[in-house]
Amino acid sequence: MDEQVIKVLIVDFNSANISKINDALSSMPGISYDISWLQSEENVLKKVEEEKFDIILLSYDISGLNGLEILSGLQYKELSGPIIMMADAEDKEFAPQAMREGAYDYVIREKGFEKGLPVIMHNAMAAFYAAKERERLQKEIAAKKIELEAANRKLQQLDKIKSDFVANVAHEFRTPLMIIKGNVDLVNKGGLGSVAPAQKEMLDGAINIVNRLSRLVNDLLDISKIESGKMELKKEPVQMNNIIEENLAVFDKIIKDKKQRLEKDLAMDLSEISADKDKVAQIFVNLLSNAIKYTPQSGTITIKTVNLEKEIMVEISDTGEGVAPDSLDKIFDKFTRVTTEKKEGTGLGLPIAKDIVNLHNGRIWVKSELGKGSHFYFTLPK
């Protein structure tokens, strides 16, 4: 292994001190000291500019001035190592000032002082390099922060452009879809003449497609409003059980067609809350639609309400396929499906439900296990 070489500059007018330091350092095993020295203040700054020293031993008492003046000048140099001040016992009161002005340590030149000097030098160099590394890391972090802030601003701009584009496209689609649906309904109901069974089947299919596209447009518009902060709540006193009962009727036929069983456990003491009735209904409908979609034929869907101390809680559980543990944290992400089974839909129902719950200062979460179904919960404050 190569022997460590440490470049040392000694600034001291006293040749005896220099000799003691030189002898002490030369006797250290495993370390080689490349020692230079100056005995006056002349050329100290120039010497430091021309050569890089791992450590500087600077005497307080130098002919013509004190070491603090040199120390002050060295502060403005790009040093590659620390400075240790050396002073006789009668000058030790200047040690604290030396530390304040940039010295890493100080040594009082008493009998045998040179023997402890290697340890003091080692500690000073370790502290100096640690401080330099902290400074380097701080600069690097500051630069990365600026870089990340710029990238974040760019992403926010791109996200706004995307949101505006999606909103504009959705708005452009809404009116034509309404016209198409109205015209197809008119034909399907015989408004322009009798419709044969085969024609009616095709028209029914067209209406289903238009309805699906309309749901997508509405979901995209909701997401756009939420992301832009334009979704406003029209709060009024509402009863959660009433909202549930009113909206269950829409799903009666779908549940019967899939031969699913619907169970209800609605708290009779449920408190009235202040909320946006339509938006709360949307939360419920989105979660129930999801449960129906992923519950197989003859499966069970359970709706439960609970009156908590400061909230009301709604639970919608199913006996569907469930969600893998590593996918649970992504289940409320936009445009994300956490199941391998392809189902019709936009992938926006759960994110929209979460955003509406958050707008009400509520909570929403899910518990699920593969093959054992899912339990979705949301709470709204009283």
mmCIF file of C-alpha atoms in Angstrom, residues 136-317:
data_model
loop_
_atom_site.group_PDB
_atom_site.id
_atom_site.type_symbol
_atom_site.label_atom_id
_atom_site.label_comp_id
_atom_site.label_asym_id
_atom_site.label_seq_id
_atom_site.Cartn_x
_atom_site.Cartn_y
_atom_site.Cartn_z
ATOM 1 C CA ARG A 136 -20.352 20.252 -2.025
ATOM 2 C CA LEU A 137 -23.486 18.276 -1.232
ATOM 3 C CA GLN A 138 -25.397 21.432 -0.317
ATOM 4 C CA LYS A 139 -24.440 23.012 -3.634
ATOM 5 C CA GLU A 140 -25.378 19.828 -5.458
ATOM 6 C CA ILE A 141 -28.707 19.658 -3.649
ATOM 7 C CA ALA A 142 -29.374 23.330 -4.363
ATOM 8 C CA ALA A 143 -28.590 22.789 -8.058
ATOM 9 C CA LYS A 144 -30.801 19.692 -8.178
ATOM 10 C CA LYS A 145 -33.567 21.598 -6.411
ATOM 11 C CA ILE A 146 -33.423 24.349 -9.029
ATOM 12 C CA GLU A 147 -33.398 21.705 -11.758
ATOM 13 C CA LEU A 148 -36.352 19.843 -10.222
ATOM 14 C CA GLU A 149 -38.313 23.057 -9.698
ATOM 15 C CA ALA A 150 -37.799 23.956 -13.350
ATOM 16 C CA ALA A 151 -38.835 20.444 -14.416
ATOM 17 C CA ASN A 152 -41.856 20.617 -12.113
ATOM 18 C CA ARG A 153 -42.932 23.943 -13.602
ATOM 19 C CA LYS A 154 -42.585 22.430 -17.057
ATOM 20 C CA LEU A 155 -44.659 19.402 -16.033
ATOM 21 C CA GLN A 156 -47.316 21.655 -14.538
ATOM 22 C CA GLN A 157 -47.466 23.596 -17.796
ATOM 23 C CA LEU A 158 -47.728 20.370 -19.795
ATOM 24 C CA ASP A 159 -50.350 19.013 -17.397
ATOM 25 C CA LYS A 160 -52.408 22.183 -17.798
ATOM 26 C CA ILE A 161 -52.128 21.944 -21.578
ATOM 27 C CA LYS A 162 -53.239 18.306 -21.359
ATOM 28 C CA SER A 163 -56.149 19.117 -19.040
ATOM 29 C CA ASP A 164 -57.276 22.015 -21.238
ATOM 30 C CA PHE A 165 -57.045 19.827 -24.337
ATOM 31 C CA VAL A 166 -59.038 17.009 -22.712
ATOM 32 C CA ALA A 167 -61.688 19.463 -21.488
ATOM 33 C CA ASN A 168 -62.001 21.076 -24.914
ATOM 34 C CA VAL A 169 -62.270 17.735 -26.692
ATOM 35 C CA ALA A 170 -64.862 16.500 -24.170
ATOM 36 C CA HIS A 171 -66.930 19.656 -24.650
ATOM 37 C CA GLU A 172 -66.741 19.261 -28.430
ATOM 38 C CA PHE A 173 -67.960 15.657 -28.164
ATOM 39 C CA ARG A 174 -70.849 16.344 -25.765
ATOM 40 C CA THR A 175 -73.240 18.153 -28.148
ATOM 41 C CA PRO A 176 -72.799 15.789 -31.156
ATOM 42 C CA LEU A 177 -73.318 12.789 -28.863
ATOM 43 C CA MET A 178 -76.553 14.291 -27.542
ATOM 44 C CA ILE A 179 -77.748 14.873 -31.107
ATOM 45 C CA ILE A 180 -76.808 11.321 -32.168
ATOM 46 C CA LYS A 181 -78.529 9.818 -29.145
ATOM 47 C CA GLY A 182 -81.667 11.883 -29.716
ATOM 48 C CA ASN A 183 -81.879 10.919 -33.384
ATOM 49 C CA VAL A 184 -81.243 7.219 -32.751
ATOM 50 C CA ASP A 185 -83.824 7.200 -29.935
ATOM 51 C CA LEU A 186 -86.357 8.818 -32.278
ATOM 52 C CA VAL A 187 -85.797 6.182 -34.952
ATOM 53 C CA ASN A 188 -85.704 3.343 -32.386
ATOM 54 C CA LYS A 189 -89.061 4.363 -30.932
ATOM 55 C CA GLY A 190 -90.718 4.442 -34.347
ATOM 56 C CA GLY A 191 -90.778 8.192 -34.755
ATOM 57 C CA LEU A 192 -89.845 7.859 -38.425
ATOM 58 C CA GLY A 193 -91.730 4.676 -39.173
ATOM 59 C CA SER A 194 -91.846 1.083 -38.037
ATOM 60 C CA VAL A 195 -88.586 -0.572 -36.977
ATOM 61 C CA ALA A 196 -87.881 -4.215 -37.711
ATOM 62 C CA PRO A 197 -86.487 -6.403 -34.878
ATOM 63 C CA ALA A 198 -83.074 -6.671 -36.563
ATOM 64 C CA GLN A 199 -82.963 -2.884 -36.983
ATOM 65 C CA LYS A 200 -84.009 -2.340 -33.368
ATOM 66 C CA GLU A 201 -81.190 -4.601 -32.168
ATOM 67 C CA MET A 202 -78.660 -2.544 -34.102
ATOM 68 C CA LEU A 203 -80.154 0.724 -32.852
ATOM 69 C CA ASP A 204 -80.082 -0.533 -29.243
ATOM 70 C CA GLY A 205 -76.394 -1.353 -29.722
ATOM 71 C CA ALA A 206 -75.744 2.131 -31.084
ATOM 72 C CA ILE A 207 -77.509 3.701 -28.097
ATOM 73 C CA ASN A 208 -75.374 1.644 -25.688
ATOM 74 C CA ILE A 209 -72.224 2.849 -27.421
ATOM 75 C CA VAL A 210 -73.400 6.478 -27.321
ATOM 76 C CA ASN A 211 -74.232 6.114 -23.607
ATOM 77 C CA ARG A 212 -70.771 4.698 -22.927
ATOM 78 C CA LEU A 213 -69.131 7.567 -24.812
ATOM 79 C CA SER A 214 -71.307 10.062 -22.922
ATOM 80 C CA ARG A 215 -70.136 8.590 -19.606
ATOM 81 C CA LEU A 216 -66.529 8.915 -20.755
ATOM 82 C CA VAL A 217 -67.093 12.560 -21.752
ATOM 83 C CA ASN A 218 -68.729 13.325 -18.404
ATOM 84 C CA ASP A 219 -65.913 11.612 -16.486
ATOM 85 C CA LEU A 220 -63.265 13.550 -18.426
ATOM 86 C CA LEU A 221 -65.083 16.824 -17.741
ATOM 87 C CA ASP A 222 -65.293 15.975 -14.025
ATOM 88 C CA ILE A 223 -61.569 15.206 -13.880
ATOM 89 C CA SER A 224 -60.807 18.449 -15.716
ATOM 90 C CA LYS A 225 -62.926 20.477 -13.276
ATOM 91 C CA ILE A 226 -61.329 18.835 -10.248
ATOM 92 C CA GLU A 227 -57.765 19.287 -11.525
ATOM 93 C CA SER A 228 -58.377 22.945 -12.382
ATOM 94 C CA GLY A 229 -60.085 23.615 -9.041
ATOM 95 C CA LYS A 230 -63.343 24.556 -10.783
ATOM 96 C CA MET A 231 -65.547 21.879 -9.243
ATOM 97 C CA GLU A 232 -67.750 23.659 -6.722
ATOM 98 C CA LEU A 233 -69.825 21.991 -4.023
ATOM 99 C CA LYS A 234 -73.438 23.022 -3.486
ATOM 100 C CA LYS A 235 -73.850 21.908 0.085
ATOM 101 C CA GLU A 236 -77.211 21.284 1.701
ATOM 102 C CA PRO A 237 -78.522 19.033 4.505
ATOM 103 C CA VAL A 238 -78.622 15.467 3.140
ATOM 104 C CA GLN A 239 -79.403 12.017 4.493
ATOM 105 C CA MET A 240 -77.019 9.332 3.197
ATOM 106 C CA ASN A 241 -79.539 6.495 3.480
ATOM 107 C CA ASN A 242 -81.972 8.431 1.260
ATOM 108 C CA ILE A 243 -79.270 8.999 -1.380
ATOM 109 C CA ILE A 244 -78.507 5.267 -1.371
ATOM 110 C CA GLU A 245 -82.146 4.219 -1.703
ATOM 111 C CA GLU A 246 -82.834 6.759 -4.481
ATOM 112 C CA ASN A 247 -79.912 5.542 -6.583
ATOM 113 C CA LEU A 248 -80.290 1.805 -6.011
ATOM 114 C CA ALA A 249 -83.337 1.733 -8.281
ATOM 115 C CA VAL A 250 -81.112 2.486 -11.285
ATOM 116 C CA PHE A 251 -79.206 -0.765 -10.711
ATOM 117 C CA ASP A 252 -82.127 -3.110 -10.030
ATOM 118 C CA LYS A 253 -82.266 -4.573 -13.545
ATOM 119 C CA ILE A 254 -78.453 -4.957 -13.857
ATOM 120 C CA ILE A 255 -78.244 -6.764 -10.498
ATOM 121 C CA LYS A 256 -81.135 -9.062 -11.389
ATOM 122 C CA ASP A 257 -79.700 -9.826 -14.831
ATOM 123 C CA LYS A 258 -76.419 -10.915 -13.202
ATOM 124 C CA LYS A 259 -78.363 -12.887 -10.563
ATOM 125 C CA GLN A 260 -76.440 -11.027 -7.873
ATOM 126 C CA ARG A 261 -77.725 -10.678 -4.322
ATOM 127 C CA LEU A 262 -77.909 -7.214 -2.766
ATOM 128 C CA GLU A 263 -77.789 -6.901 1.020
ATOM 129 C CA LYS A 264 -78.359 -3.683 2.957
ATOM 130 C CA ASP A 265 -77.417 -2.783 6.508
ATOM 131 C CA LEU A 266 -78.338 0.879 6.832
ATOM 132 C CA ALA A 267 -77.992 2.523 10.249
ATOM 133 C CA MET A 268 -81.329 3.803 11.515
ATOM 134 C CA ASP A 269 -79.656 6.532 13.606
ATOM 135 C CA LEU A 270 -77.660 7.985 10.728
ATOM 136 C CA SER A 271 -77.023 11.706 11.204
ATOM 137 C CA GLU A 272 -77.828 14.288 8.570
ATOM 138 C CA ILE A 273 -74.758 15.905 7.019
ATOM 139 C CA SER A 274 -73.982 19.021 4.976
ATOM 140 C CA ALA A 275 -72.855 17.909 1.522
ATOM 141 C CA ASP A 276 -73.413 18.247 -2.209
ATOM 142 C CA LYS A 277 -76.191 15.735 -2.819
ATOM 143 C CA ASP A 278 -75.418 15.120 -6.500
ATOM 144 C CA LYS A 279 -71.689 14.697 -5.858
ATOM 145 C CA VAL A 280 -72.277 12.312 -2.938
ATOM 146 C CA ALA A 281 -74.628 10.315 -5.159
ATOM 147 C CA GLN A 282 -71.829 10.186 -7.737
ATOM 148 C CA ILE A 283 -69.446 8.699 -5.141
ATOM 149 C CA PHE A 284 -71.977 6.014 -4.262
ATOM 150 C CA VAL A 285 -72.871 5.241 -7.882
ATOM 151 C CA ASN A 286 -69.202 4.971 -8.912
ATOM 152 C CA LEU A 287 -68.384 2.570 -6.061
ATOM 153 C CA LEU A 288 -71.527 0.483 -6.542
ATOM 154 C CA SER A 289 -70.976 0.292 -10.325
ATOM 155 C CA ASN A 290 -67.474 -0.975 -9.642
ATOM 156 C CA ALA A 291 -68.764 -3.624 -7.224
ATOM 157 C CA ILE A 292 -71.402 -4.846 -9.696
ATOM 158 C CA LYS A 293 -68.891 -4.888 -12.545
ATOM 159 C CA TYR A 294 -66.339 -7.078 -10.723
ATOM 160 C CA THR A 295 -68.741 -9.350 -8.859
ATOM 161 C CA PRO A 296 -69.553 -12.577 -10.727
ATOM 162 C CA GLN A 297 -73.028 -14.007 -11.278
ATOM 163 C CA SER A 298 -74.713 -15.133 -8.047
ATOM 164 C CA GLY A 299 -72.219 -13.065 -6.057
ATOM 165 C CA THR A 300 -73.163 -10.778 -3.175
ATOM 166 C CA ILE A 301 -72.935 -7.004 -2.841
ATOM 167 C CA THR A 302 -73.415 -5.455 0.598
ATOM 168 C CA ILE A 303 -74.142 -1.808 1.378
ATOM 169 C CA LYS A 304 -73.666 -0.638 4.937
ATOM 170 C CA THR A 305 -73.870 2.740 6.681
ATOM 171 C CA VAL A 306 -72.464 3.518 10.133
ATOM 172 C CA ASN A 307 -72.987 6.540 12.387
ATOM 173 C CA LEU A 308 -69.554 7.454 13.793
ATOM 174 C CA GLU A 309 -68.766 10.150 16.337
ATOM 175 C CA LYS A 310 -67.740 12.876 13.880
ATOM 176 C CA GLU A 311 -68.456 11.216 10.539
ATOM 177 C CA ILE A 312 -70.868 8.966 8.742
ATOM 178 C CA MET A 313 -69.314 5.961 7.018
ATOM 179 C CA VAL A 314 -70.478 4.027 3.982
ATOM 180 C CA GLU A 315 -69.137 0.565 3.146
ATOM 181 C CA ILE A 316 -69.707 -1.146 -0.200
ATOM 182 C CA SER A 317 -68.365 -4.684 -0.287
#
